[in-house]
mmCIF file of C-alpha atoms in Angstrom:
data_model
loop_
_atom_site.group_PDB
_atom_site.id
_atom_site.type_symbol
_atom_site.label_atom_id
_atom_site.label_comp_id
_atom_site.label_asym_id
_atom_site.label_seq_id
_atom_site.Cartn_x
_atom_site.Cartn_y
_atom_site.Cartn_z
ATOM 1 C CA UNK P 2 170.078 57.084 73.298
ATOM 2 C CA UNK P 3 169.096 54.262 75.741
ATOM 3 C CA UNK P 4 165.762 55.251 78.097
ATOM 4 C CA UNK P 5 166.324 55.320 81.341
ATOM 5 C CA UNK P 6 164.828 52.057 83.269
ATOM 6 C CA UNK P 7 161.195 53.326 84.086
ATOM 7 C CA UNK P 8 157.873 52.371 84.824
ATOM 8 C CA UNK P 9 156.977 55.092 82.223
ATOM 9 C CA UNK P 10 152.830 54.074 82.349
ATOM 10 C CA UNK P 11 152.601 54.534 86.198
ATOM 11 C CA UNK P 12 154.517 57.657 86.588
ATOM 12 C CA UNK P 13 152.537 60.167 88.537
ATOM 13 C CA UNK P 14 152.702 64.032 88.054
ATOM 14 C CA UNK P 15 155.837 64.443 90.327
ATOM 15 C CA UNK P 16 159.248 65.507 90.624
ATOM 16 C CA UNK P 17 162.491 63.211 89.388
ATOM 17 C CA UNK P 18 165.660 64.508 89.453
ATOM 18 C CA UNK P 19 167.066 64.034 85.766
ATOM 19 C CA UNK P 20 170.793 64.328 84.757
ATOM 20 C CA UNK P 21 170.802 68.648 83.393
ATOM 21 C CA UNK P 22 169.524 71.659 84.073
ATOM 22 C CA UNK P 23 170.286 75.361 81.918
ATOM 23 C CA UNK P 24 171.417 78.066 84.002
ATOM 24 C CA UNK P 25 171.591 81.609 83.339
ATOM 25 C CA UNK P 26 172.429 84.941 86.013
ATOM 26 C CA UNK P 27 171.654 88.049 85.556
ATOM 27 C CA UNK P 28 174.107 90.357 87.031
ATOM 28 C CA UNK P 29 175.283 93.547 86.701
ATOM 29 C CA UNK P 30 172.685 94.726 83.935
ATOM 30 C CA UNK P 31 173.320 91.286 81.399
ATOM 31 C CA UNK P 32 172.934 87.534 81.119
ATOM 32 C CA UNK P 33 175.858 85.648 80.982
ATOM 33 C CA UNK P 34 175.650 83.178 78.563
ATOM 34 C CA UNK P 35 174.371 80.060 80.574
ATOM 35 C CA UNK P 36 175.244 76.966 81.140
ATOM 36 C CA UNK P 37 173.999 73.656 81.458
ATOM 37 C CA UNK P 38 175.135 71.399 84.785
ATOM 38 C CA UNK P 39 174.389 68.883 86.845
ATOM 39 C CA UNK P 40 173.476 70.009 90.231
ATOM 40 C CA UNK P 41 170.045 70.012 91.036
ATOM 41 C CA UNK P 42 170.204 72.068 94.635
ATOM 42 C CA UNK P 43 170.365 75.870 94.517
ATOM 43 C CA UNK P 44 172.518 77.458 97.141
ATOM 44 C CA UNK P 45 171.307 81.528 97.908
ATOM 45 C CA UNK P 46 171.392 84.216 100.570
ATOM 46 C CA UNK P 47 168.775 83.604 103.326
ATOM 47 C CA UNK P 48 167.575 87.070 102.889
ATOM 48 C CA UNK P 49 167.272 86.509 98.866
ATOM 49 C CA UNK P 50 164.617 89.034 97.455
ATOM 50 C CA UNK P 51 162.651 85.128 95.970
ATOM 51 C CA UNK P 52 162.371 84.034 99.720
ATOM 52 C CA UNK P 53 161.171 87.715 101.219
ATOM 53 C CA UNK P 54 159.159 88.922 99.035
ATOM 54 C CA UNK P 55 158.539 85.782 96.538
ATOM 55 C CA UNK P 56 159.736 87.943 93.299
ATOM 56 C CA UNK P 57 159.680 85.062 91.128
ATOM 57 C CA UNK P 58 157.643 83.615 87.862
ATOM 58 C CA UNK P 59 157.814 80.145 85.891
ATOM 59 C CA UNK P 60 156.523 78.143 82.850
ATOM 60 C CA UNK P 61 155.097 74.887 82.278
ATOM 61 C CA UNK P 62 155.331 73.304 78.984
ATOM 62 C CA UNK P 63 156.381 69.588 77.837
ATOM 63 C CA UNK P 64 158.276 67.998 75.409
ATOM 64 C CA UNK P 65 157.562 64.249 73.938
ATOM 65 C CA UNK P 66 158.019 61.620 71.767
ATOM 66 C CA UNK P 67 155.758 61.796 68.358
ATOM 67 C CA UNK P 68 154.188 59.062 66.846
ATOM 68 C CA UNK P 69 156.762 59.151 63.866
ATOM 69 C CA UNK P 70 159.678 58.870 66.770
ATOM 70 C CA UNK P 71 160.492 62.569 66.863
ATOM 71 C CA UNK P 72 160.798 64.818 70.047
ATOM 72 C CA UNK P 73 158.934 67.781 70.149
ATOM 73 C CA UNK P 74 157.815 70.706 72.422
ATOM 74 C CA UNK P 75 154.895 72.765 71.711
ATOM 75 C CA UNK P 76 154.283 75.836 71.341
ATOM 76 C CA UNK P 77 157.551 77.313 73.310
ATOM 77 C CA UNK P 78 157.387 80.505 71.604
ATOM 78 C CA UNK P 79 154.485 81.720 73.807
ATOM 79 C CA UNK P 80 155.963 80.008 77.140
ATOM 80 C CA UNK P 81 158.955 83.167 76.666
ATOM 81 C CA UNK P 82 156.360 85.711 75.556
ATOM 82 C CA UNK P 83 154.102 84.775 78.698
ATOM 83 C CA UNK P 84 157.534 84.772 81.108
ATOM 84 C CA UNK P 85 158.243 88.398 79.443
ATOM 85 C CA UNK P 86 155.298 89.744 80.074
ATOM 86 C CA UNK P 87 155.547 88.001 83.742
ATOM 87 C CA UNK P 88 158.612 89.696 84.321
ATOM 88 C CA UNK P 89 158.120 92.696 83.033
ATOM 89 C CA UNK P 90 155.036 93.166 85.844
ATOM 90 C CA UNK P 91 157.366 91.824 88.567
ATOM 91 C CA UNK P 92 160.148 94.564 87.956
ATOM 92 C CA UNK P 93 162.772 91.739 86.748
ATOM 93 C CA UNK P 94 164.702 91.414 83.905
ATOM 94 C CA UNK P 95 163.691 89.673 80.494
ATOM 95 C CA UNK P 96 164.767 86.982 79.222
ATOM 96 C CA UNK P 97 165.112 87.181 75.888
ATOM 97 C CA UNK P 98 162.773 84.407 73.734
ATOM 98 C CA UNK P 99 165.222 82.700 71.153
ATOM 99 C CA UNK P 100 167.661 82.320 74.361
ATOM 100 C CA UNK P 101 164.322 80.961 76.338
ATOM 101 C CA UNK P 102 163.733 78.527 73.266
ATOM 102 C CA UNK P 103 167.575 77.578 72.751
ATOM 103 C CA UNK P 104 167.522 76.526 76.760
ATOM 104 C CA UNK P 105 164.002 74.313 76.291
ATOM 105 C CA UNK P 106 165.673 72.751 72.877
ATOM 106 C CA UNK P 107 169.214 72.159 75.293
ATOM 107 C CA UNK P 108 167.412 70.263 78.712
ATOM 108 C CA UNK P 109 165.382 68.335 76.348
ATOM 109 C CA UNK P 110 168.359 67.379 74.288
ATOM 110 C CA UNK P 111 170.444 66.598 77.605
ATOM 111 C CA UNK P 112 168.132 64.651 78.890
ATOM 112 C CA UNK P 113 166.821 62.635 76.245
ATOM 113 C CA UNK P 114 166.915 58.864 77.973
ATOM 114 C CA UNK P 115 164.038 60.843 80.251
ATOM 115 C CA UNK P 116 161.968 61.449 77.519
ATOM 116 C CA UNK P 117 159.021 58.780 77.799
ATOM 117 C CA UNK P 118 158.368 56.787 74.763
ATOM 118 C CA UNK P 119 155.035 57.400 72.376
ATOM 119 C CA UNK P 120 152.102 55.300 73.829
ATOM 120 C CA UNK P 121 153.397 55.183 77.421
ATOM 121 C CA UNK P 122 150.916 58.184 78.557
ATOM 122 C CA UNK P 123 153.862 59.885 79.825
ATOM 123 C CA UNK P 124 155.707 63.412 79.081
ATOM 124 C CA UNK P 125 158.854 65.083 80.072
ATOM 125 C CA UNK P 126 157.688 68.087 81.761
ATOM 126 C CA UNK P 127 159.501 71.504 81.793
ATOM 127 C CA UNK P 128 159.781 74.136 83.957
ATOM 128 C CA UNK P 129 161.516 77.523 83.467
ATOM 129 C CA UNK P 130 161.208 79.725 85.825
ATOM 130 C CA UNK P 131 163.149 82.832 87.088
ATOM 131 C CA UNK P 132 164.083 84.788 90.734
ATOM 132 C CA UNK P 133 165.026 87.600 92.490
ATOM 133 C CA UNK P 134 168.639 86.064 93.923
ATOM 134 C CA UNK P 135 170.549 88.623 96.484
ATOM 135 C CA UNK P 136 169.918 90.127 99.573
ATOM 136 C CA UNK P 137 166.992 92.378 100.186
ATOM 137 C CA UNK P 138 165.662 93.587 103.106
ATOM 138 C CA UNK P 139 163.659 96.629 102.133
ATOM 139 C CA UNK P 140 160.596 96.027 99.822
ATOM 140 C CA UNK P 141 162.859 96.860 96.514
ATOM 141 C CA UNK P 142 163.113 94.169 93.934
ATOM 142 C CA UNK P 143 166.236 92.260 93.518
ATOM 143 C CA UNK P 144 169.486 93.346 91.300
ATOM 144 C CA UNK P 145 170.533 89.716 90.724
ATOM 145 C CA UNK P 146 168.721 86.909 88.876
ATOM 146 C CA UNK P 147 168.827 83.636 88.328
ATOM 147 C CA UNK P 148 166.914 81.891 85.063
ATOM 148 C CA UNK P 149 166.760 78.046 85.049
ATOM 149 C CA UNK P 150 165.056 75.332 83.219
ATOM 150 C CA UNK P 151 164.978 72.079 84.895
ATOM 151 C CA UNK P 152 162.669 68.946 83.603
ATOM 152 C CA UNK P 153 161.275 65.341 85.000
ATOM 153 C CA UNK P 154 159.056 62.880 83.339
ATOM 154 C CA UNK P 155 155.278 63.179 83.949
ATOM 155 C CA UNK P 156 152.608 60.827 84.046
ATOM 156 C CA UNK P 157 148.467 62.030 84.016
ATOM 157 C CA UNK P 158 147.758 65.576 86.167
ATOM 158 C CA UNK P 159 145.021 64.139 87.773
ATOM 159 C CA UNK P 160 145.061 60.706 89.378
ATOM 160 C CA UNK P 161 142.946 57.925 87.149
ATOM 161 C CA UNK P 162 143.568 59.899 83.697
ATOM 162 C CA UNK P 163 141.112 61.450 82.124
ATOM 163 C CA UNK P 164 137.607 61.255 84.178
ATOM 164 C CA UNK P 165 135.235 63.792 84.778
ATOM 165 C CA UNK P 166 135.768 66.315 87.892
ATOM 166 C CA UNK P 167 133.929 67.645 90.511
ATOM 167 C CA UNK P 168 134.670 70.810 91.755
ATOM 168 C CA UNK P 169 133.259 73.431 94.093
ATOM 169 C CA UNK P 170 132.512 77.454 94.145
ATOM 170 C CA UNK P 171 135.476 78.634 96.108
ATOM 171 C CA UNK P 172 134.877 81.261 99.294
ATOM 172 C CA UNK P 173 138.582 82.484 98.548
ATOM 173 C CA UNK P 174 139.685 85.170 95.988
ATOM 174 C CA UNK P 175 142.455 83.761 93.143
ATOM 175 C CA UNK P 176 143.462 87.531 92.498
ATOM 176 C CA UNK P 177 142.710 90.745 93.119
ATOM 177 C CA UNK P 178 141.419 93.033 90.533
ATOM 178 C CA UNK P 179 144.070 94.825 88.652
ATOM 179 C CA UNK P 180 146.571 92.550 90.468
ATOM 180 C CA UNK P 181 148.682 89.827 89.075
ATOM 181 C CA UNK P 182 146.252 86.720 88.018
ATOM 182 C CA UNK P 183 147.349 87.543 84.511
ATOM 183 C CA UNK P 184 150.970 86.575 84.939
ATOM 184 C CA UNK P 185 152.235 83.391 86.077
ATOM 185 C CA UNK P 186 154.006 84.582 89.217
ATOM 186 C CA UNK P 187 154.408 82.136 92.277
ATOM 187 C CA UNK P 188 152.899 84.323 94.917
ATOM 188 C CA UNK P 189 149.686 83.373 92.809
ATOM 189 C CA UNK P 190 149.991 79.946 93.506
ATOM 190 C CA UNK P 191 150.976 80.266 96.994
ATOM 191 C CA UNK P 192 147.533 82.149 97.703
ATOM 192 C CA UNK P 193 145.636 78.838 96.594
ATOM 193 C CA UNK P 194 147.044 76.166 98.546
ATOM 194 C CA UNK P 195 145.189 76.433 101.058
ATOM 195 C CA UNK P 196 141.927 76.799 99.232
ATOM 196 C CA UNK P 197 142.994 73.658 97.000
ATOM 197 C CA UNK P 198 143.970 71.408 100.231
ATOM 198 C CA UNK P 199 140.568 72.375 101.504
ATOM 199 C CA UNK P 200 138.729 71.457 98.681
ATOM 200 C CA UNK P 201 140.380 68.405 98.328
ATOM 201 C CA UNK P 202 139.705 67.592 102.489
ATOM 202 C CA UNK P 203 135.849 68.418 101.467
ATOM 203 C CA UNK P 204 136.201 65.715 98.425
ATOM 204 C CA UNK P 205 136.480 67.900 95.487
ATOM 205 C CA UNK P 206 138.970 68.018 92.971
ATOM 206 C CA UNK P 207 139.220 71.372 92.350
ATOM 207 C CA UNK P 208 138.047 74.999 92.773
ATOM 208 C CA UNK P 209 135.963 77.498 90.631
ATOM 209 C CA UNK P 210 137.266 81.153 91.747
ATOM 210 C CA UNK P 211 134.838 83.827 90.781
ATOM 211 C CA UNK P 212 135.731 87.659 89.942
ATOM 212 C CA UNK P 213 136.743 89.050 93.085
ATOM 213 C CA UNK P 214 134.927 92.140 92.297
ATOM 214 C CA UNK P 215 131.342 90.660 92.033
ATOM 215 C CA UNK P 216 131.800 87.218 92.782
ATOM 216 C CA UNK P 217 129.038 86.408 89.972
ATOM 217 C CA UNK P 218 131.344 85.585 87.097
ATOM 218 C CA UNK P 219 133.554 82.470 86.434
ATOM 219 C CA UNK P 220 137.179 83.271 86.013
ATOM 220 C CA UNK P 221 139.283 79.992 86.488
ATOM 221 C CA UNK P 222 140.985 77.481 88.939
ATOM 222 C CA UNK P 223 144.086 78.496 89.465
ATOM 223 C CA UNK P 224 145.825 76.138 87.960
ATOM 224 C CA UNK P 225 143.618 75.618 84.605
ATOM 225 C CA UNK P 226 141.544 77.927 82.388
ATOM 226 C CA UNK P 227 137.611 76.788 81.931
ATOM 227 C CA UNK P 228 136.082 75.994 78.712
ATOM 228 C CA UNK P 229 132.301 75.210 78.021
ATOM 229 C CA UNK P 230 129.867 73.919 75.638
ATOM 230 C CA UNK P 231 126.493 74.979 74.969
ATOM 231 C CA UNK P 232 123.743 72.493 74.159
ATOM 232 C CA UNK P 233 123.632 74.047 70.296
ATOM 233 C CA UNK P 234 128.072 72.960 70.479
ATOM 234 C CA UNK P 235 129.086 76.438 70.844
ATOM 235 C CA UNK P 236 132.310 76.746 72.472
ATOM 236 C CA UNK P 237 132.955 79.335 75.572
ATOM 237 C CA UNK P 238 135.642 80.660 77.600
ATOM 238 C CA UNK P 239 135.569 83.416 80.006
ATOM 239 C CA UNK P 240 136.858 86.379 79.106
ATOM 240 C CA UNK P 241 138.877 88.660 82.041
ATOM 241 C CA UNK P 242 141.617 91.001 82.228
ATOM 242 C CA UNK P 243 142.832 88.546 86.148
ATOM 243 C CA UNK P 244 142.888 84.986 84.453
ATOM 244 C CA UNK P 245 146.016 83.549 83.272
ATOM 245 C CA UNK P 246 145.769 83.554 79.378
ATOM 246 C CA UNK P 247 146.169 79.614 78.856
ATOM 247 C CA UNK P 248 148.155 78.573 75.734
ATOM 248 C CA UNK P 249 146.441 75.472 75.976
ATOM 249 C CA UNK P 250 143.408 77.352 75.814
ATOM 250 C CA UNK P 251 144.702 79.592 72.805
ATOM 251 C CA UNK P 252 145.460 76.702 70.947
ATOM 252 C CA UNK P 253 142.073 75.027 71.594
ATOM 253 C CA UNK P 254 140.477 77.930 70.120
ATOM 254 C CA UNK P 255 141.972 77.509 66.991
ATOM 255 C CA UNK P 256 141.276 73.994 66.936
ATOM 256 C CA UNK P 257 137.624 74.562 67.579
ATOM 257 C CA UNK P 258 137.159 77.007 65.155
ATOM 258 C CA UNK P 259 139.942 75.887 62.424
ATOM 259 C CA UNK P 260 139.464 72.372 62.623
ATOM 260 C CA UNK P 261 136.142 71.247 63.809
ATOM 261 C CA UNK P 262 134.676 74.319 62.700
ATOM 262 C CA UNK P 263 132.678 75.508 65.756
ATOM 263 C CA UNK P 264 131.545 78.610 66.780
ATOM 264 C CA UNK P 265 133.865 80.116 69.601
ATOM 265 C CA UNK P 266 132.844 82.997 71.990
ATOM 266 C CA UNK P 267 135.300 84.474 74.468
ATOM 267 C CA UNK P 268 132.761 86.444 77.158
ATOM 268 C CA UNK P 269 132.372 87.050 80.740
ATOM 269 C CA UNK P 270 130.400 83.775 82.214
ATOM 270 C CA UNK P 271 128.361 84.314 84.960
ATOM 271 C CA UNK P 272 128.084 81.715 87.737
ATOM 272 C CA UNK P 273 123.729 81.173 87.315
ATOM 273 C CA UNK P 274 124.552 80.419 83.498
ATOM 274 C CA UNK P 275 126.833 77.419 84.289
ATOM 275 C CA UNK P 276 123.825 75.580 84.911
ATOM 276 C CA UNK P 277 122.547 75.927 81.081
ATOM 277 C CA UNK P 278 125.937 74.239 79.585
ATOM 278 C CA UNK P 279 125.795 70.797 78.140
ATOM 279 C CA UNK P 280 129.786 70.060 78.651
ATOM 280 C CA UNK P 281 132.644 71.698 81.028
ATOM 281 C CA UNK P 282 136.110 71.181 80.878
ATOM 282 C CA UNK P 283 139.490 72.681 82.695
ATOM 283 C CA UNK P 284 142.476 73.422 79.943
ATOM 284 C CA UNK P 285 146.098 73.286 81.049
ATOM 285 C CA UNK P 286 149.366 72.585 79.911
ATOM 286 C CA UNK P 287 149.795 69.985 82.405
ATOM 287 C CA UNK P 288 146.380 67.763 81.821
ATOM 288 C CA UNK P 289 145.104 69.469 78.239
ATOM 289 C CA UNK P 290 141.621 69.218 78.884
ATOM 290 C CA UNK P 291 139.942 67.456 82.279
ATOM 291 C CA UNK P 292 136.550 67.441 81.685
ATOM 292 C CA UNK P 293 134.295 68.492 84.859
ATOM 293 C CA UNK P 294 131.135 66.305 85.629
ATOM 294 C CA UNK P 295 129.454 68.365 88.661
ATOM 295 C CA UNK P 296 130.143 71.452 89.898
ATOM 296 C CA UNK P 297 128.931 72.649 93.791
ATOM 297 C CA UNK P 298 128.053 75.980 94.502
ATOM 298 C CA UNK P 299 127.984 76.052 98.329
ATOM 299 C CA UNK P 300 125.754 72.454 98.435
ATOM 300 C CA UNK P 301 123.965 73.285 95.376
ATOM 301 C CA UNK P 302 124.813 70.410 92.457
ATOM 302 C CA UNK P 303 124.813 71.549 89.346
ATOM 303 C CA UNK P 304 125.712 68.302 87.463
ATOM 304 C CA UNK P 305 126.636 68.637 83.541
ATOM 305 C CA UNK P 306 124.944 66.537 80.773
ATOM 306 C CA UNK P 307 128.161 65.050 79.671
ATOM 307 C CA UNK P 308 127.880 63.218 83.177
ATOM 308 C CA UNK P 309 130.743 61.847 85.178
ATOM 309 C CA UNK P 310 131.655 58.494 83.121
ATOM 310 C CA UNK P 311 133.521 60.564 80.165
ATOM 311 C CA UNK P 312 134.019 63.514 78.406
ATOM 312 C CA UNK P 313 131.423 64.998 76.825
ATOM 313 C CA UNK P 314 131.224 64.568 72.674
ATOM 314 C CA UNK P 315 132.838 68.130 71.861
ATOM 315 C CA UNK P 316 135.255 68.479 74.751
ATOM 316 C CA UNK P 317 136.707 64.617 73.372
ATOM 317 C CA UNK P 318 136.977 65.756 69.723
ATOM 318 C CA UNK P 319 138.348 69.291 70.736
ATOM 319 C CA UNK P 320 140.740 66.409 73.358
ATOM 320 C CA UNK P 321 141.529 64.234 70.274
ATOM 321 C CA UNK P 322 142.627 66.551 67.708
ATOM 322 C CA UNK P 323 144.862 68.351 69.915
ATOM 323 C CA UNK P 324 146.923 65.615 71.211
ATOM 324 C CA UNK P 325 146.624 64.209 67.872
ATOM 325 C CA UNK P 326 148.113 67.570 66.579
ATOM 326 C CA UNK P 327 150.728 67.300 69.537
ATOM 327 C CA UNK P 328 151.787 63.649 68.804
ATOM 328 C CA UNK P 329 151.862 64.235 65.221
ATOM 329 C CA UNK P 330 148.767 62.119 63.761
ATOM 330 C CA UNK P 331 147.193 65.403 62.420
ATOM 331 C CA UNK P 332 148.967 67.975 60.801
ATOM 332 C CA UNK P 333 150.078 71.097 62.803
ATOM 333 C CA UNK P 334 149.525 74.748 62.347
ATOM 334 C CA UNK P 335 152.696 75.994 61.155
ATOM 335 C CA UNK P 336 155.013 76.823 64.072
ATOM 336 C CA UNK P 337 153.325 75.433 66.709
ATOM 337 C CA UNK P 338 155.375 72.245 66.722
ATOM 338 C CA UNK P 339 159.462 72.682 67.524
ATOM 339 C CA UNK P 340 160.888 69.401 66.573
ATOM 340 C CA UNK P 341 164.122 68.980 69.038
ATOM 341 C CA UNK P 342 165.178 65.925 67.511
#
């Protein structure tokens, strides 16, 4: 199929409207059996349970073009068991994962002259997501639901590529503590934009939320799990029952321990330790791994080792061979690649 006429290697990370979308309801108990059209705009009750009391949940993953010429997604499998388990918290009804799967393979598939060819930097970026679609007025959740999965190309997460980050301890709370920071609902988000736009007024890139409990331990950004590197290469991630569990972060586990052969500790990281890293990065679908350069807790600089001109030696190689699994130059675990076509 001919590519759509785009300026693939300066796309940013924004929405275009592409030609398909899948869409599912939920009514009366089932799933009907979907559909895929061509109207972007959703049309819903003003007093919609999604727009009252924000009962709704996505996924981010991506889909691209291998060097070998095949598109792929990674990893979808655990995109529907993360939605399940996102649902299931939010009182709304799963969607069952082969039928979550099947709708990635179908947008991808529909909209194949979106998909940005291999070299250009670029992705086609998905996002499922599901919510709560009729009327509610009392705090109840919703009887009616709507599951989509739209797409758009994608260019870098974070303006320039990748370049280290500096970020700041954040005053605000991500989540509560035995709330929902495990799940990837949208009220979530919604509680860090203003923290985000006010780190970004102040000149930072990002946030660092601690626990909300303590406020001594790292938990993550909001929109990216943390990874670190001690001085000796050991590779750590926080461990905590409120941070979203990153497949990104999953997968560089694996790769770190299966592939480079590193030791990996998952443990609670507390904020006066950060200081004693040698590298610091923030692991997402969306940018894989950003490496962070300086981190400032309330005018305090703790700069990394790795400094702010690149990555750092093990965040790059940990970098590397995952895209490299990704884009097909290394060999891939089995299942984690779903070749769409």
């Amino acid at each position: 199929m001919e590519k759509k006429n785009i300026d693939w290697g300066n796309l940013g990370f924004s929405y275009m409207e592409t030609d398909k979308r899948f869409v599912s309801n939920f009514k009366d108990g089932v799933w009907d059996e979907g559909e895929l059209i061509s109207e972007a705009n959703v049309t819903m009750s003003e007093c919609a349970c999604v727009l009252q009391y924000a009962q709704t949940c996505f996924e981010g993953l991506k889909a691209y073009t291998t060097e070998d010429g095949h598109i792929v997604t990674f990893r979808p499998d655990l995109n529907a068991e993360r939605m399940e388990a996102s649902a299931k918290r939010l009182e709304m009804p799963v969607f069952p994962k082969e039928r979550f799967i099947d709708a990635v393979v179908q947008v991808v598939a529909a909209n194949e002259a979106y998909v940005p060819p291999f070299g250009s930097g670029a992705t086609l970026y998905l996002r499922p997501f599901m919510y709560g679609k009729n009327a509610v007025i009392g705090v109840k959740p919703a009887d009616e639901f709507e599951f989509r999965v739209f797409c758009t190309p994608v260019g870098p997460y974070f303006k320039g590529g990748v370049k280290p980050l500096t970020i700041r301890v954040s005053d605000f709370d991500r989540a509560a503590p035995g709330g929902t920071g495990h799940i990837k609902a949208g009220l979530n988000y919604a509680m860090s934009l203003h923290a985000i736009v006010s780190a970004h007024e102040e000149g930072y890139d990002e946030n660092m939320y601690l626990d909300p409990k303590t406020r001594t331990k790292v938990e993550e950004t909001g929109g990216a799990n943390f990874l670190f590197v001690t001085k000796d290469n050991k590779v750590v991630t926080p461990k905590s029952s409120s941070i979203l569990p990153s497949i990104t972060r999953r997968s560089l586990v694996h790769v770190a321990k299966e592939y480079l052969g590193l030791e990996v500790e998952e443990r609670e990281i507390y904020l006066d330790e950060v200081k004693d890293f040698a590298e610091c990065g923030l692991c997402g679908t969306a940018a894989v791994i950003s490496p962070v350069g300086k981190i400032v807790d309330h005018g305090t600089e703790i700069c990394l080792p790795s400094g702010m001109a690149e990555m750092g030696p093990v965040t790059k190689k940990l970098y590397d061979t995952l895209t490299g699994i990704q884009m097909g130059r290394i060999e891939a675990p089995e299942g984690w690649i779903k070749v769409i076509k």
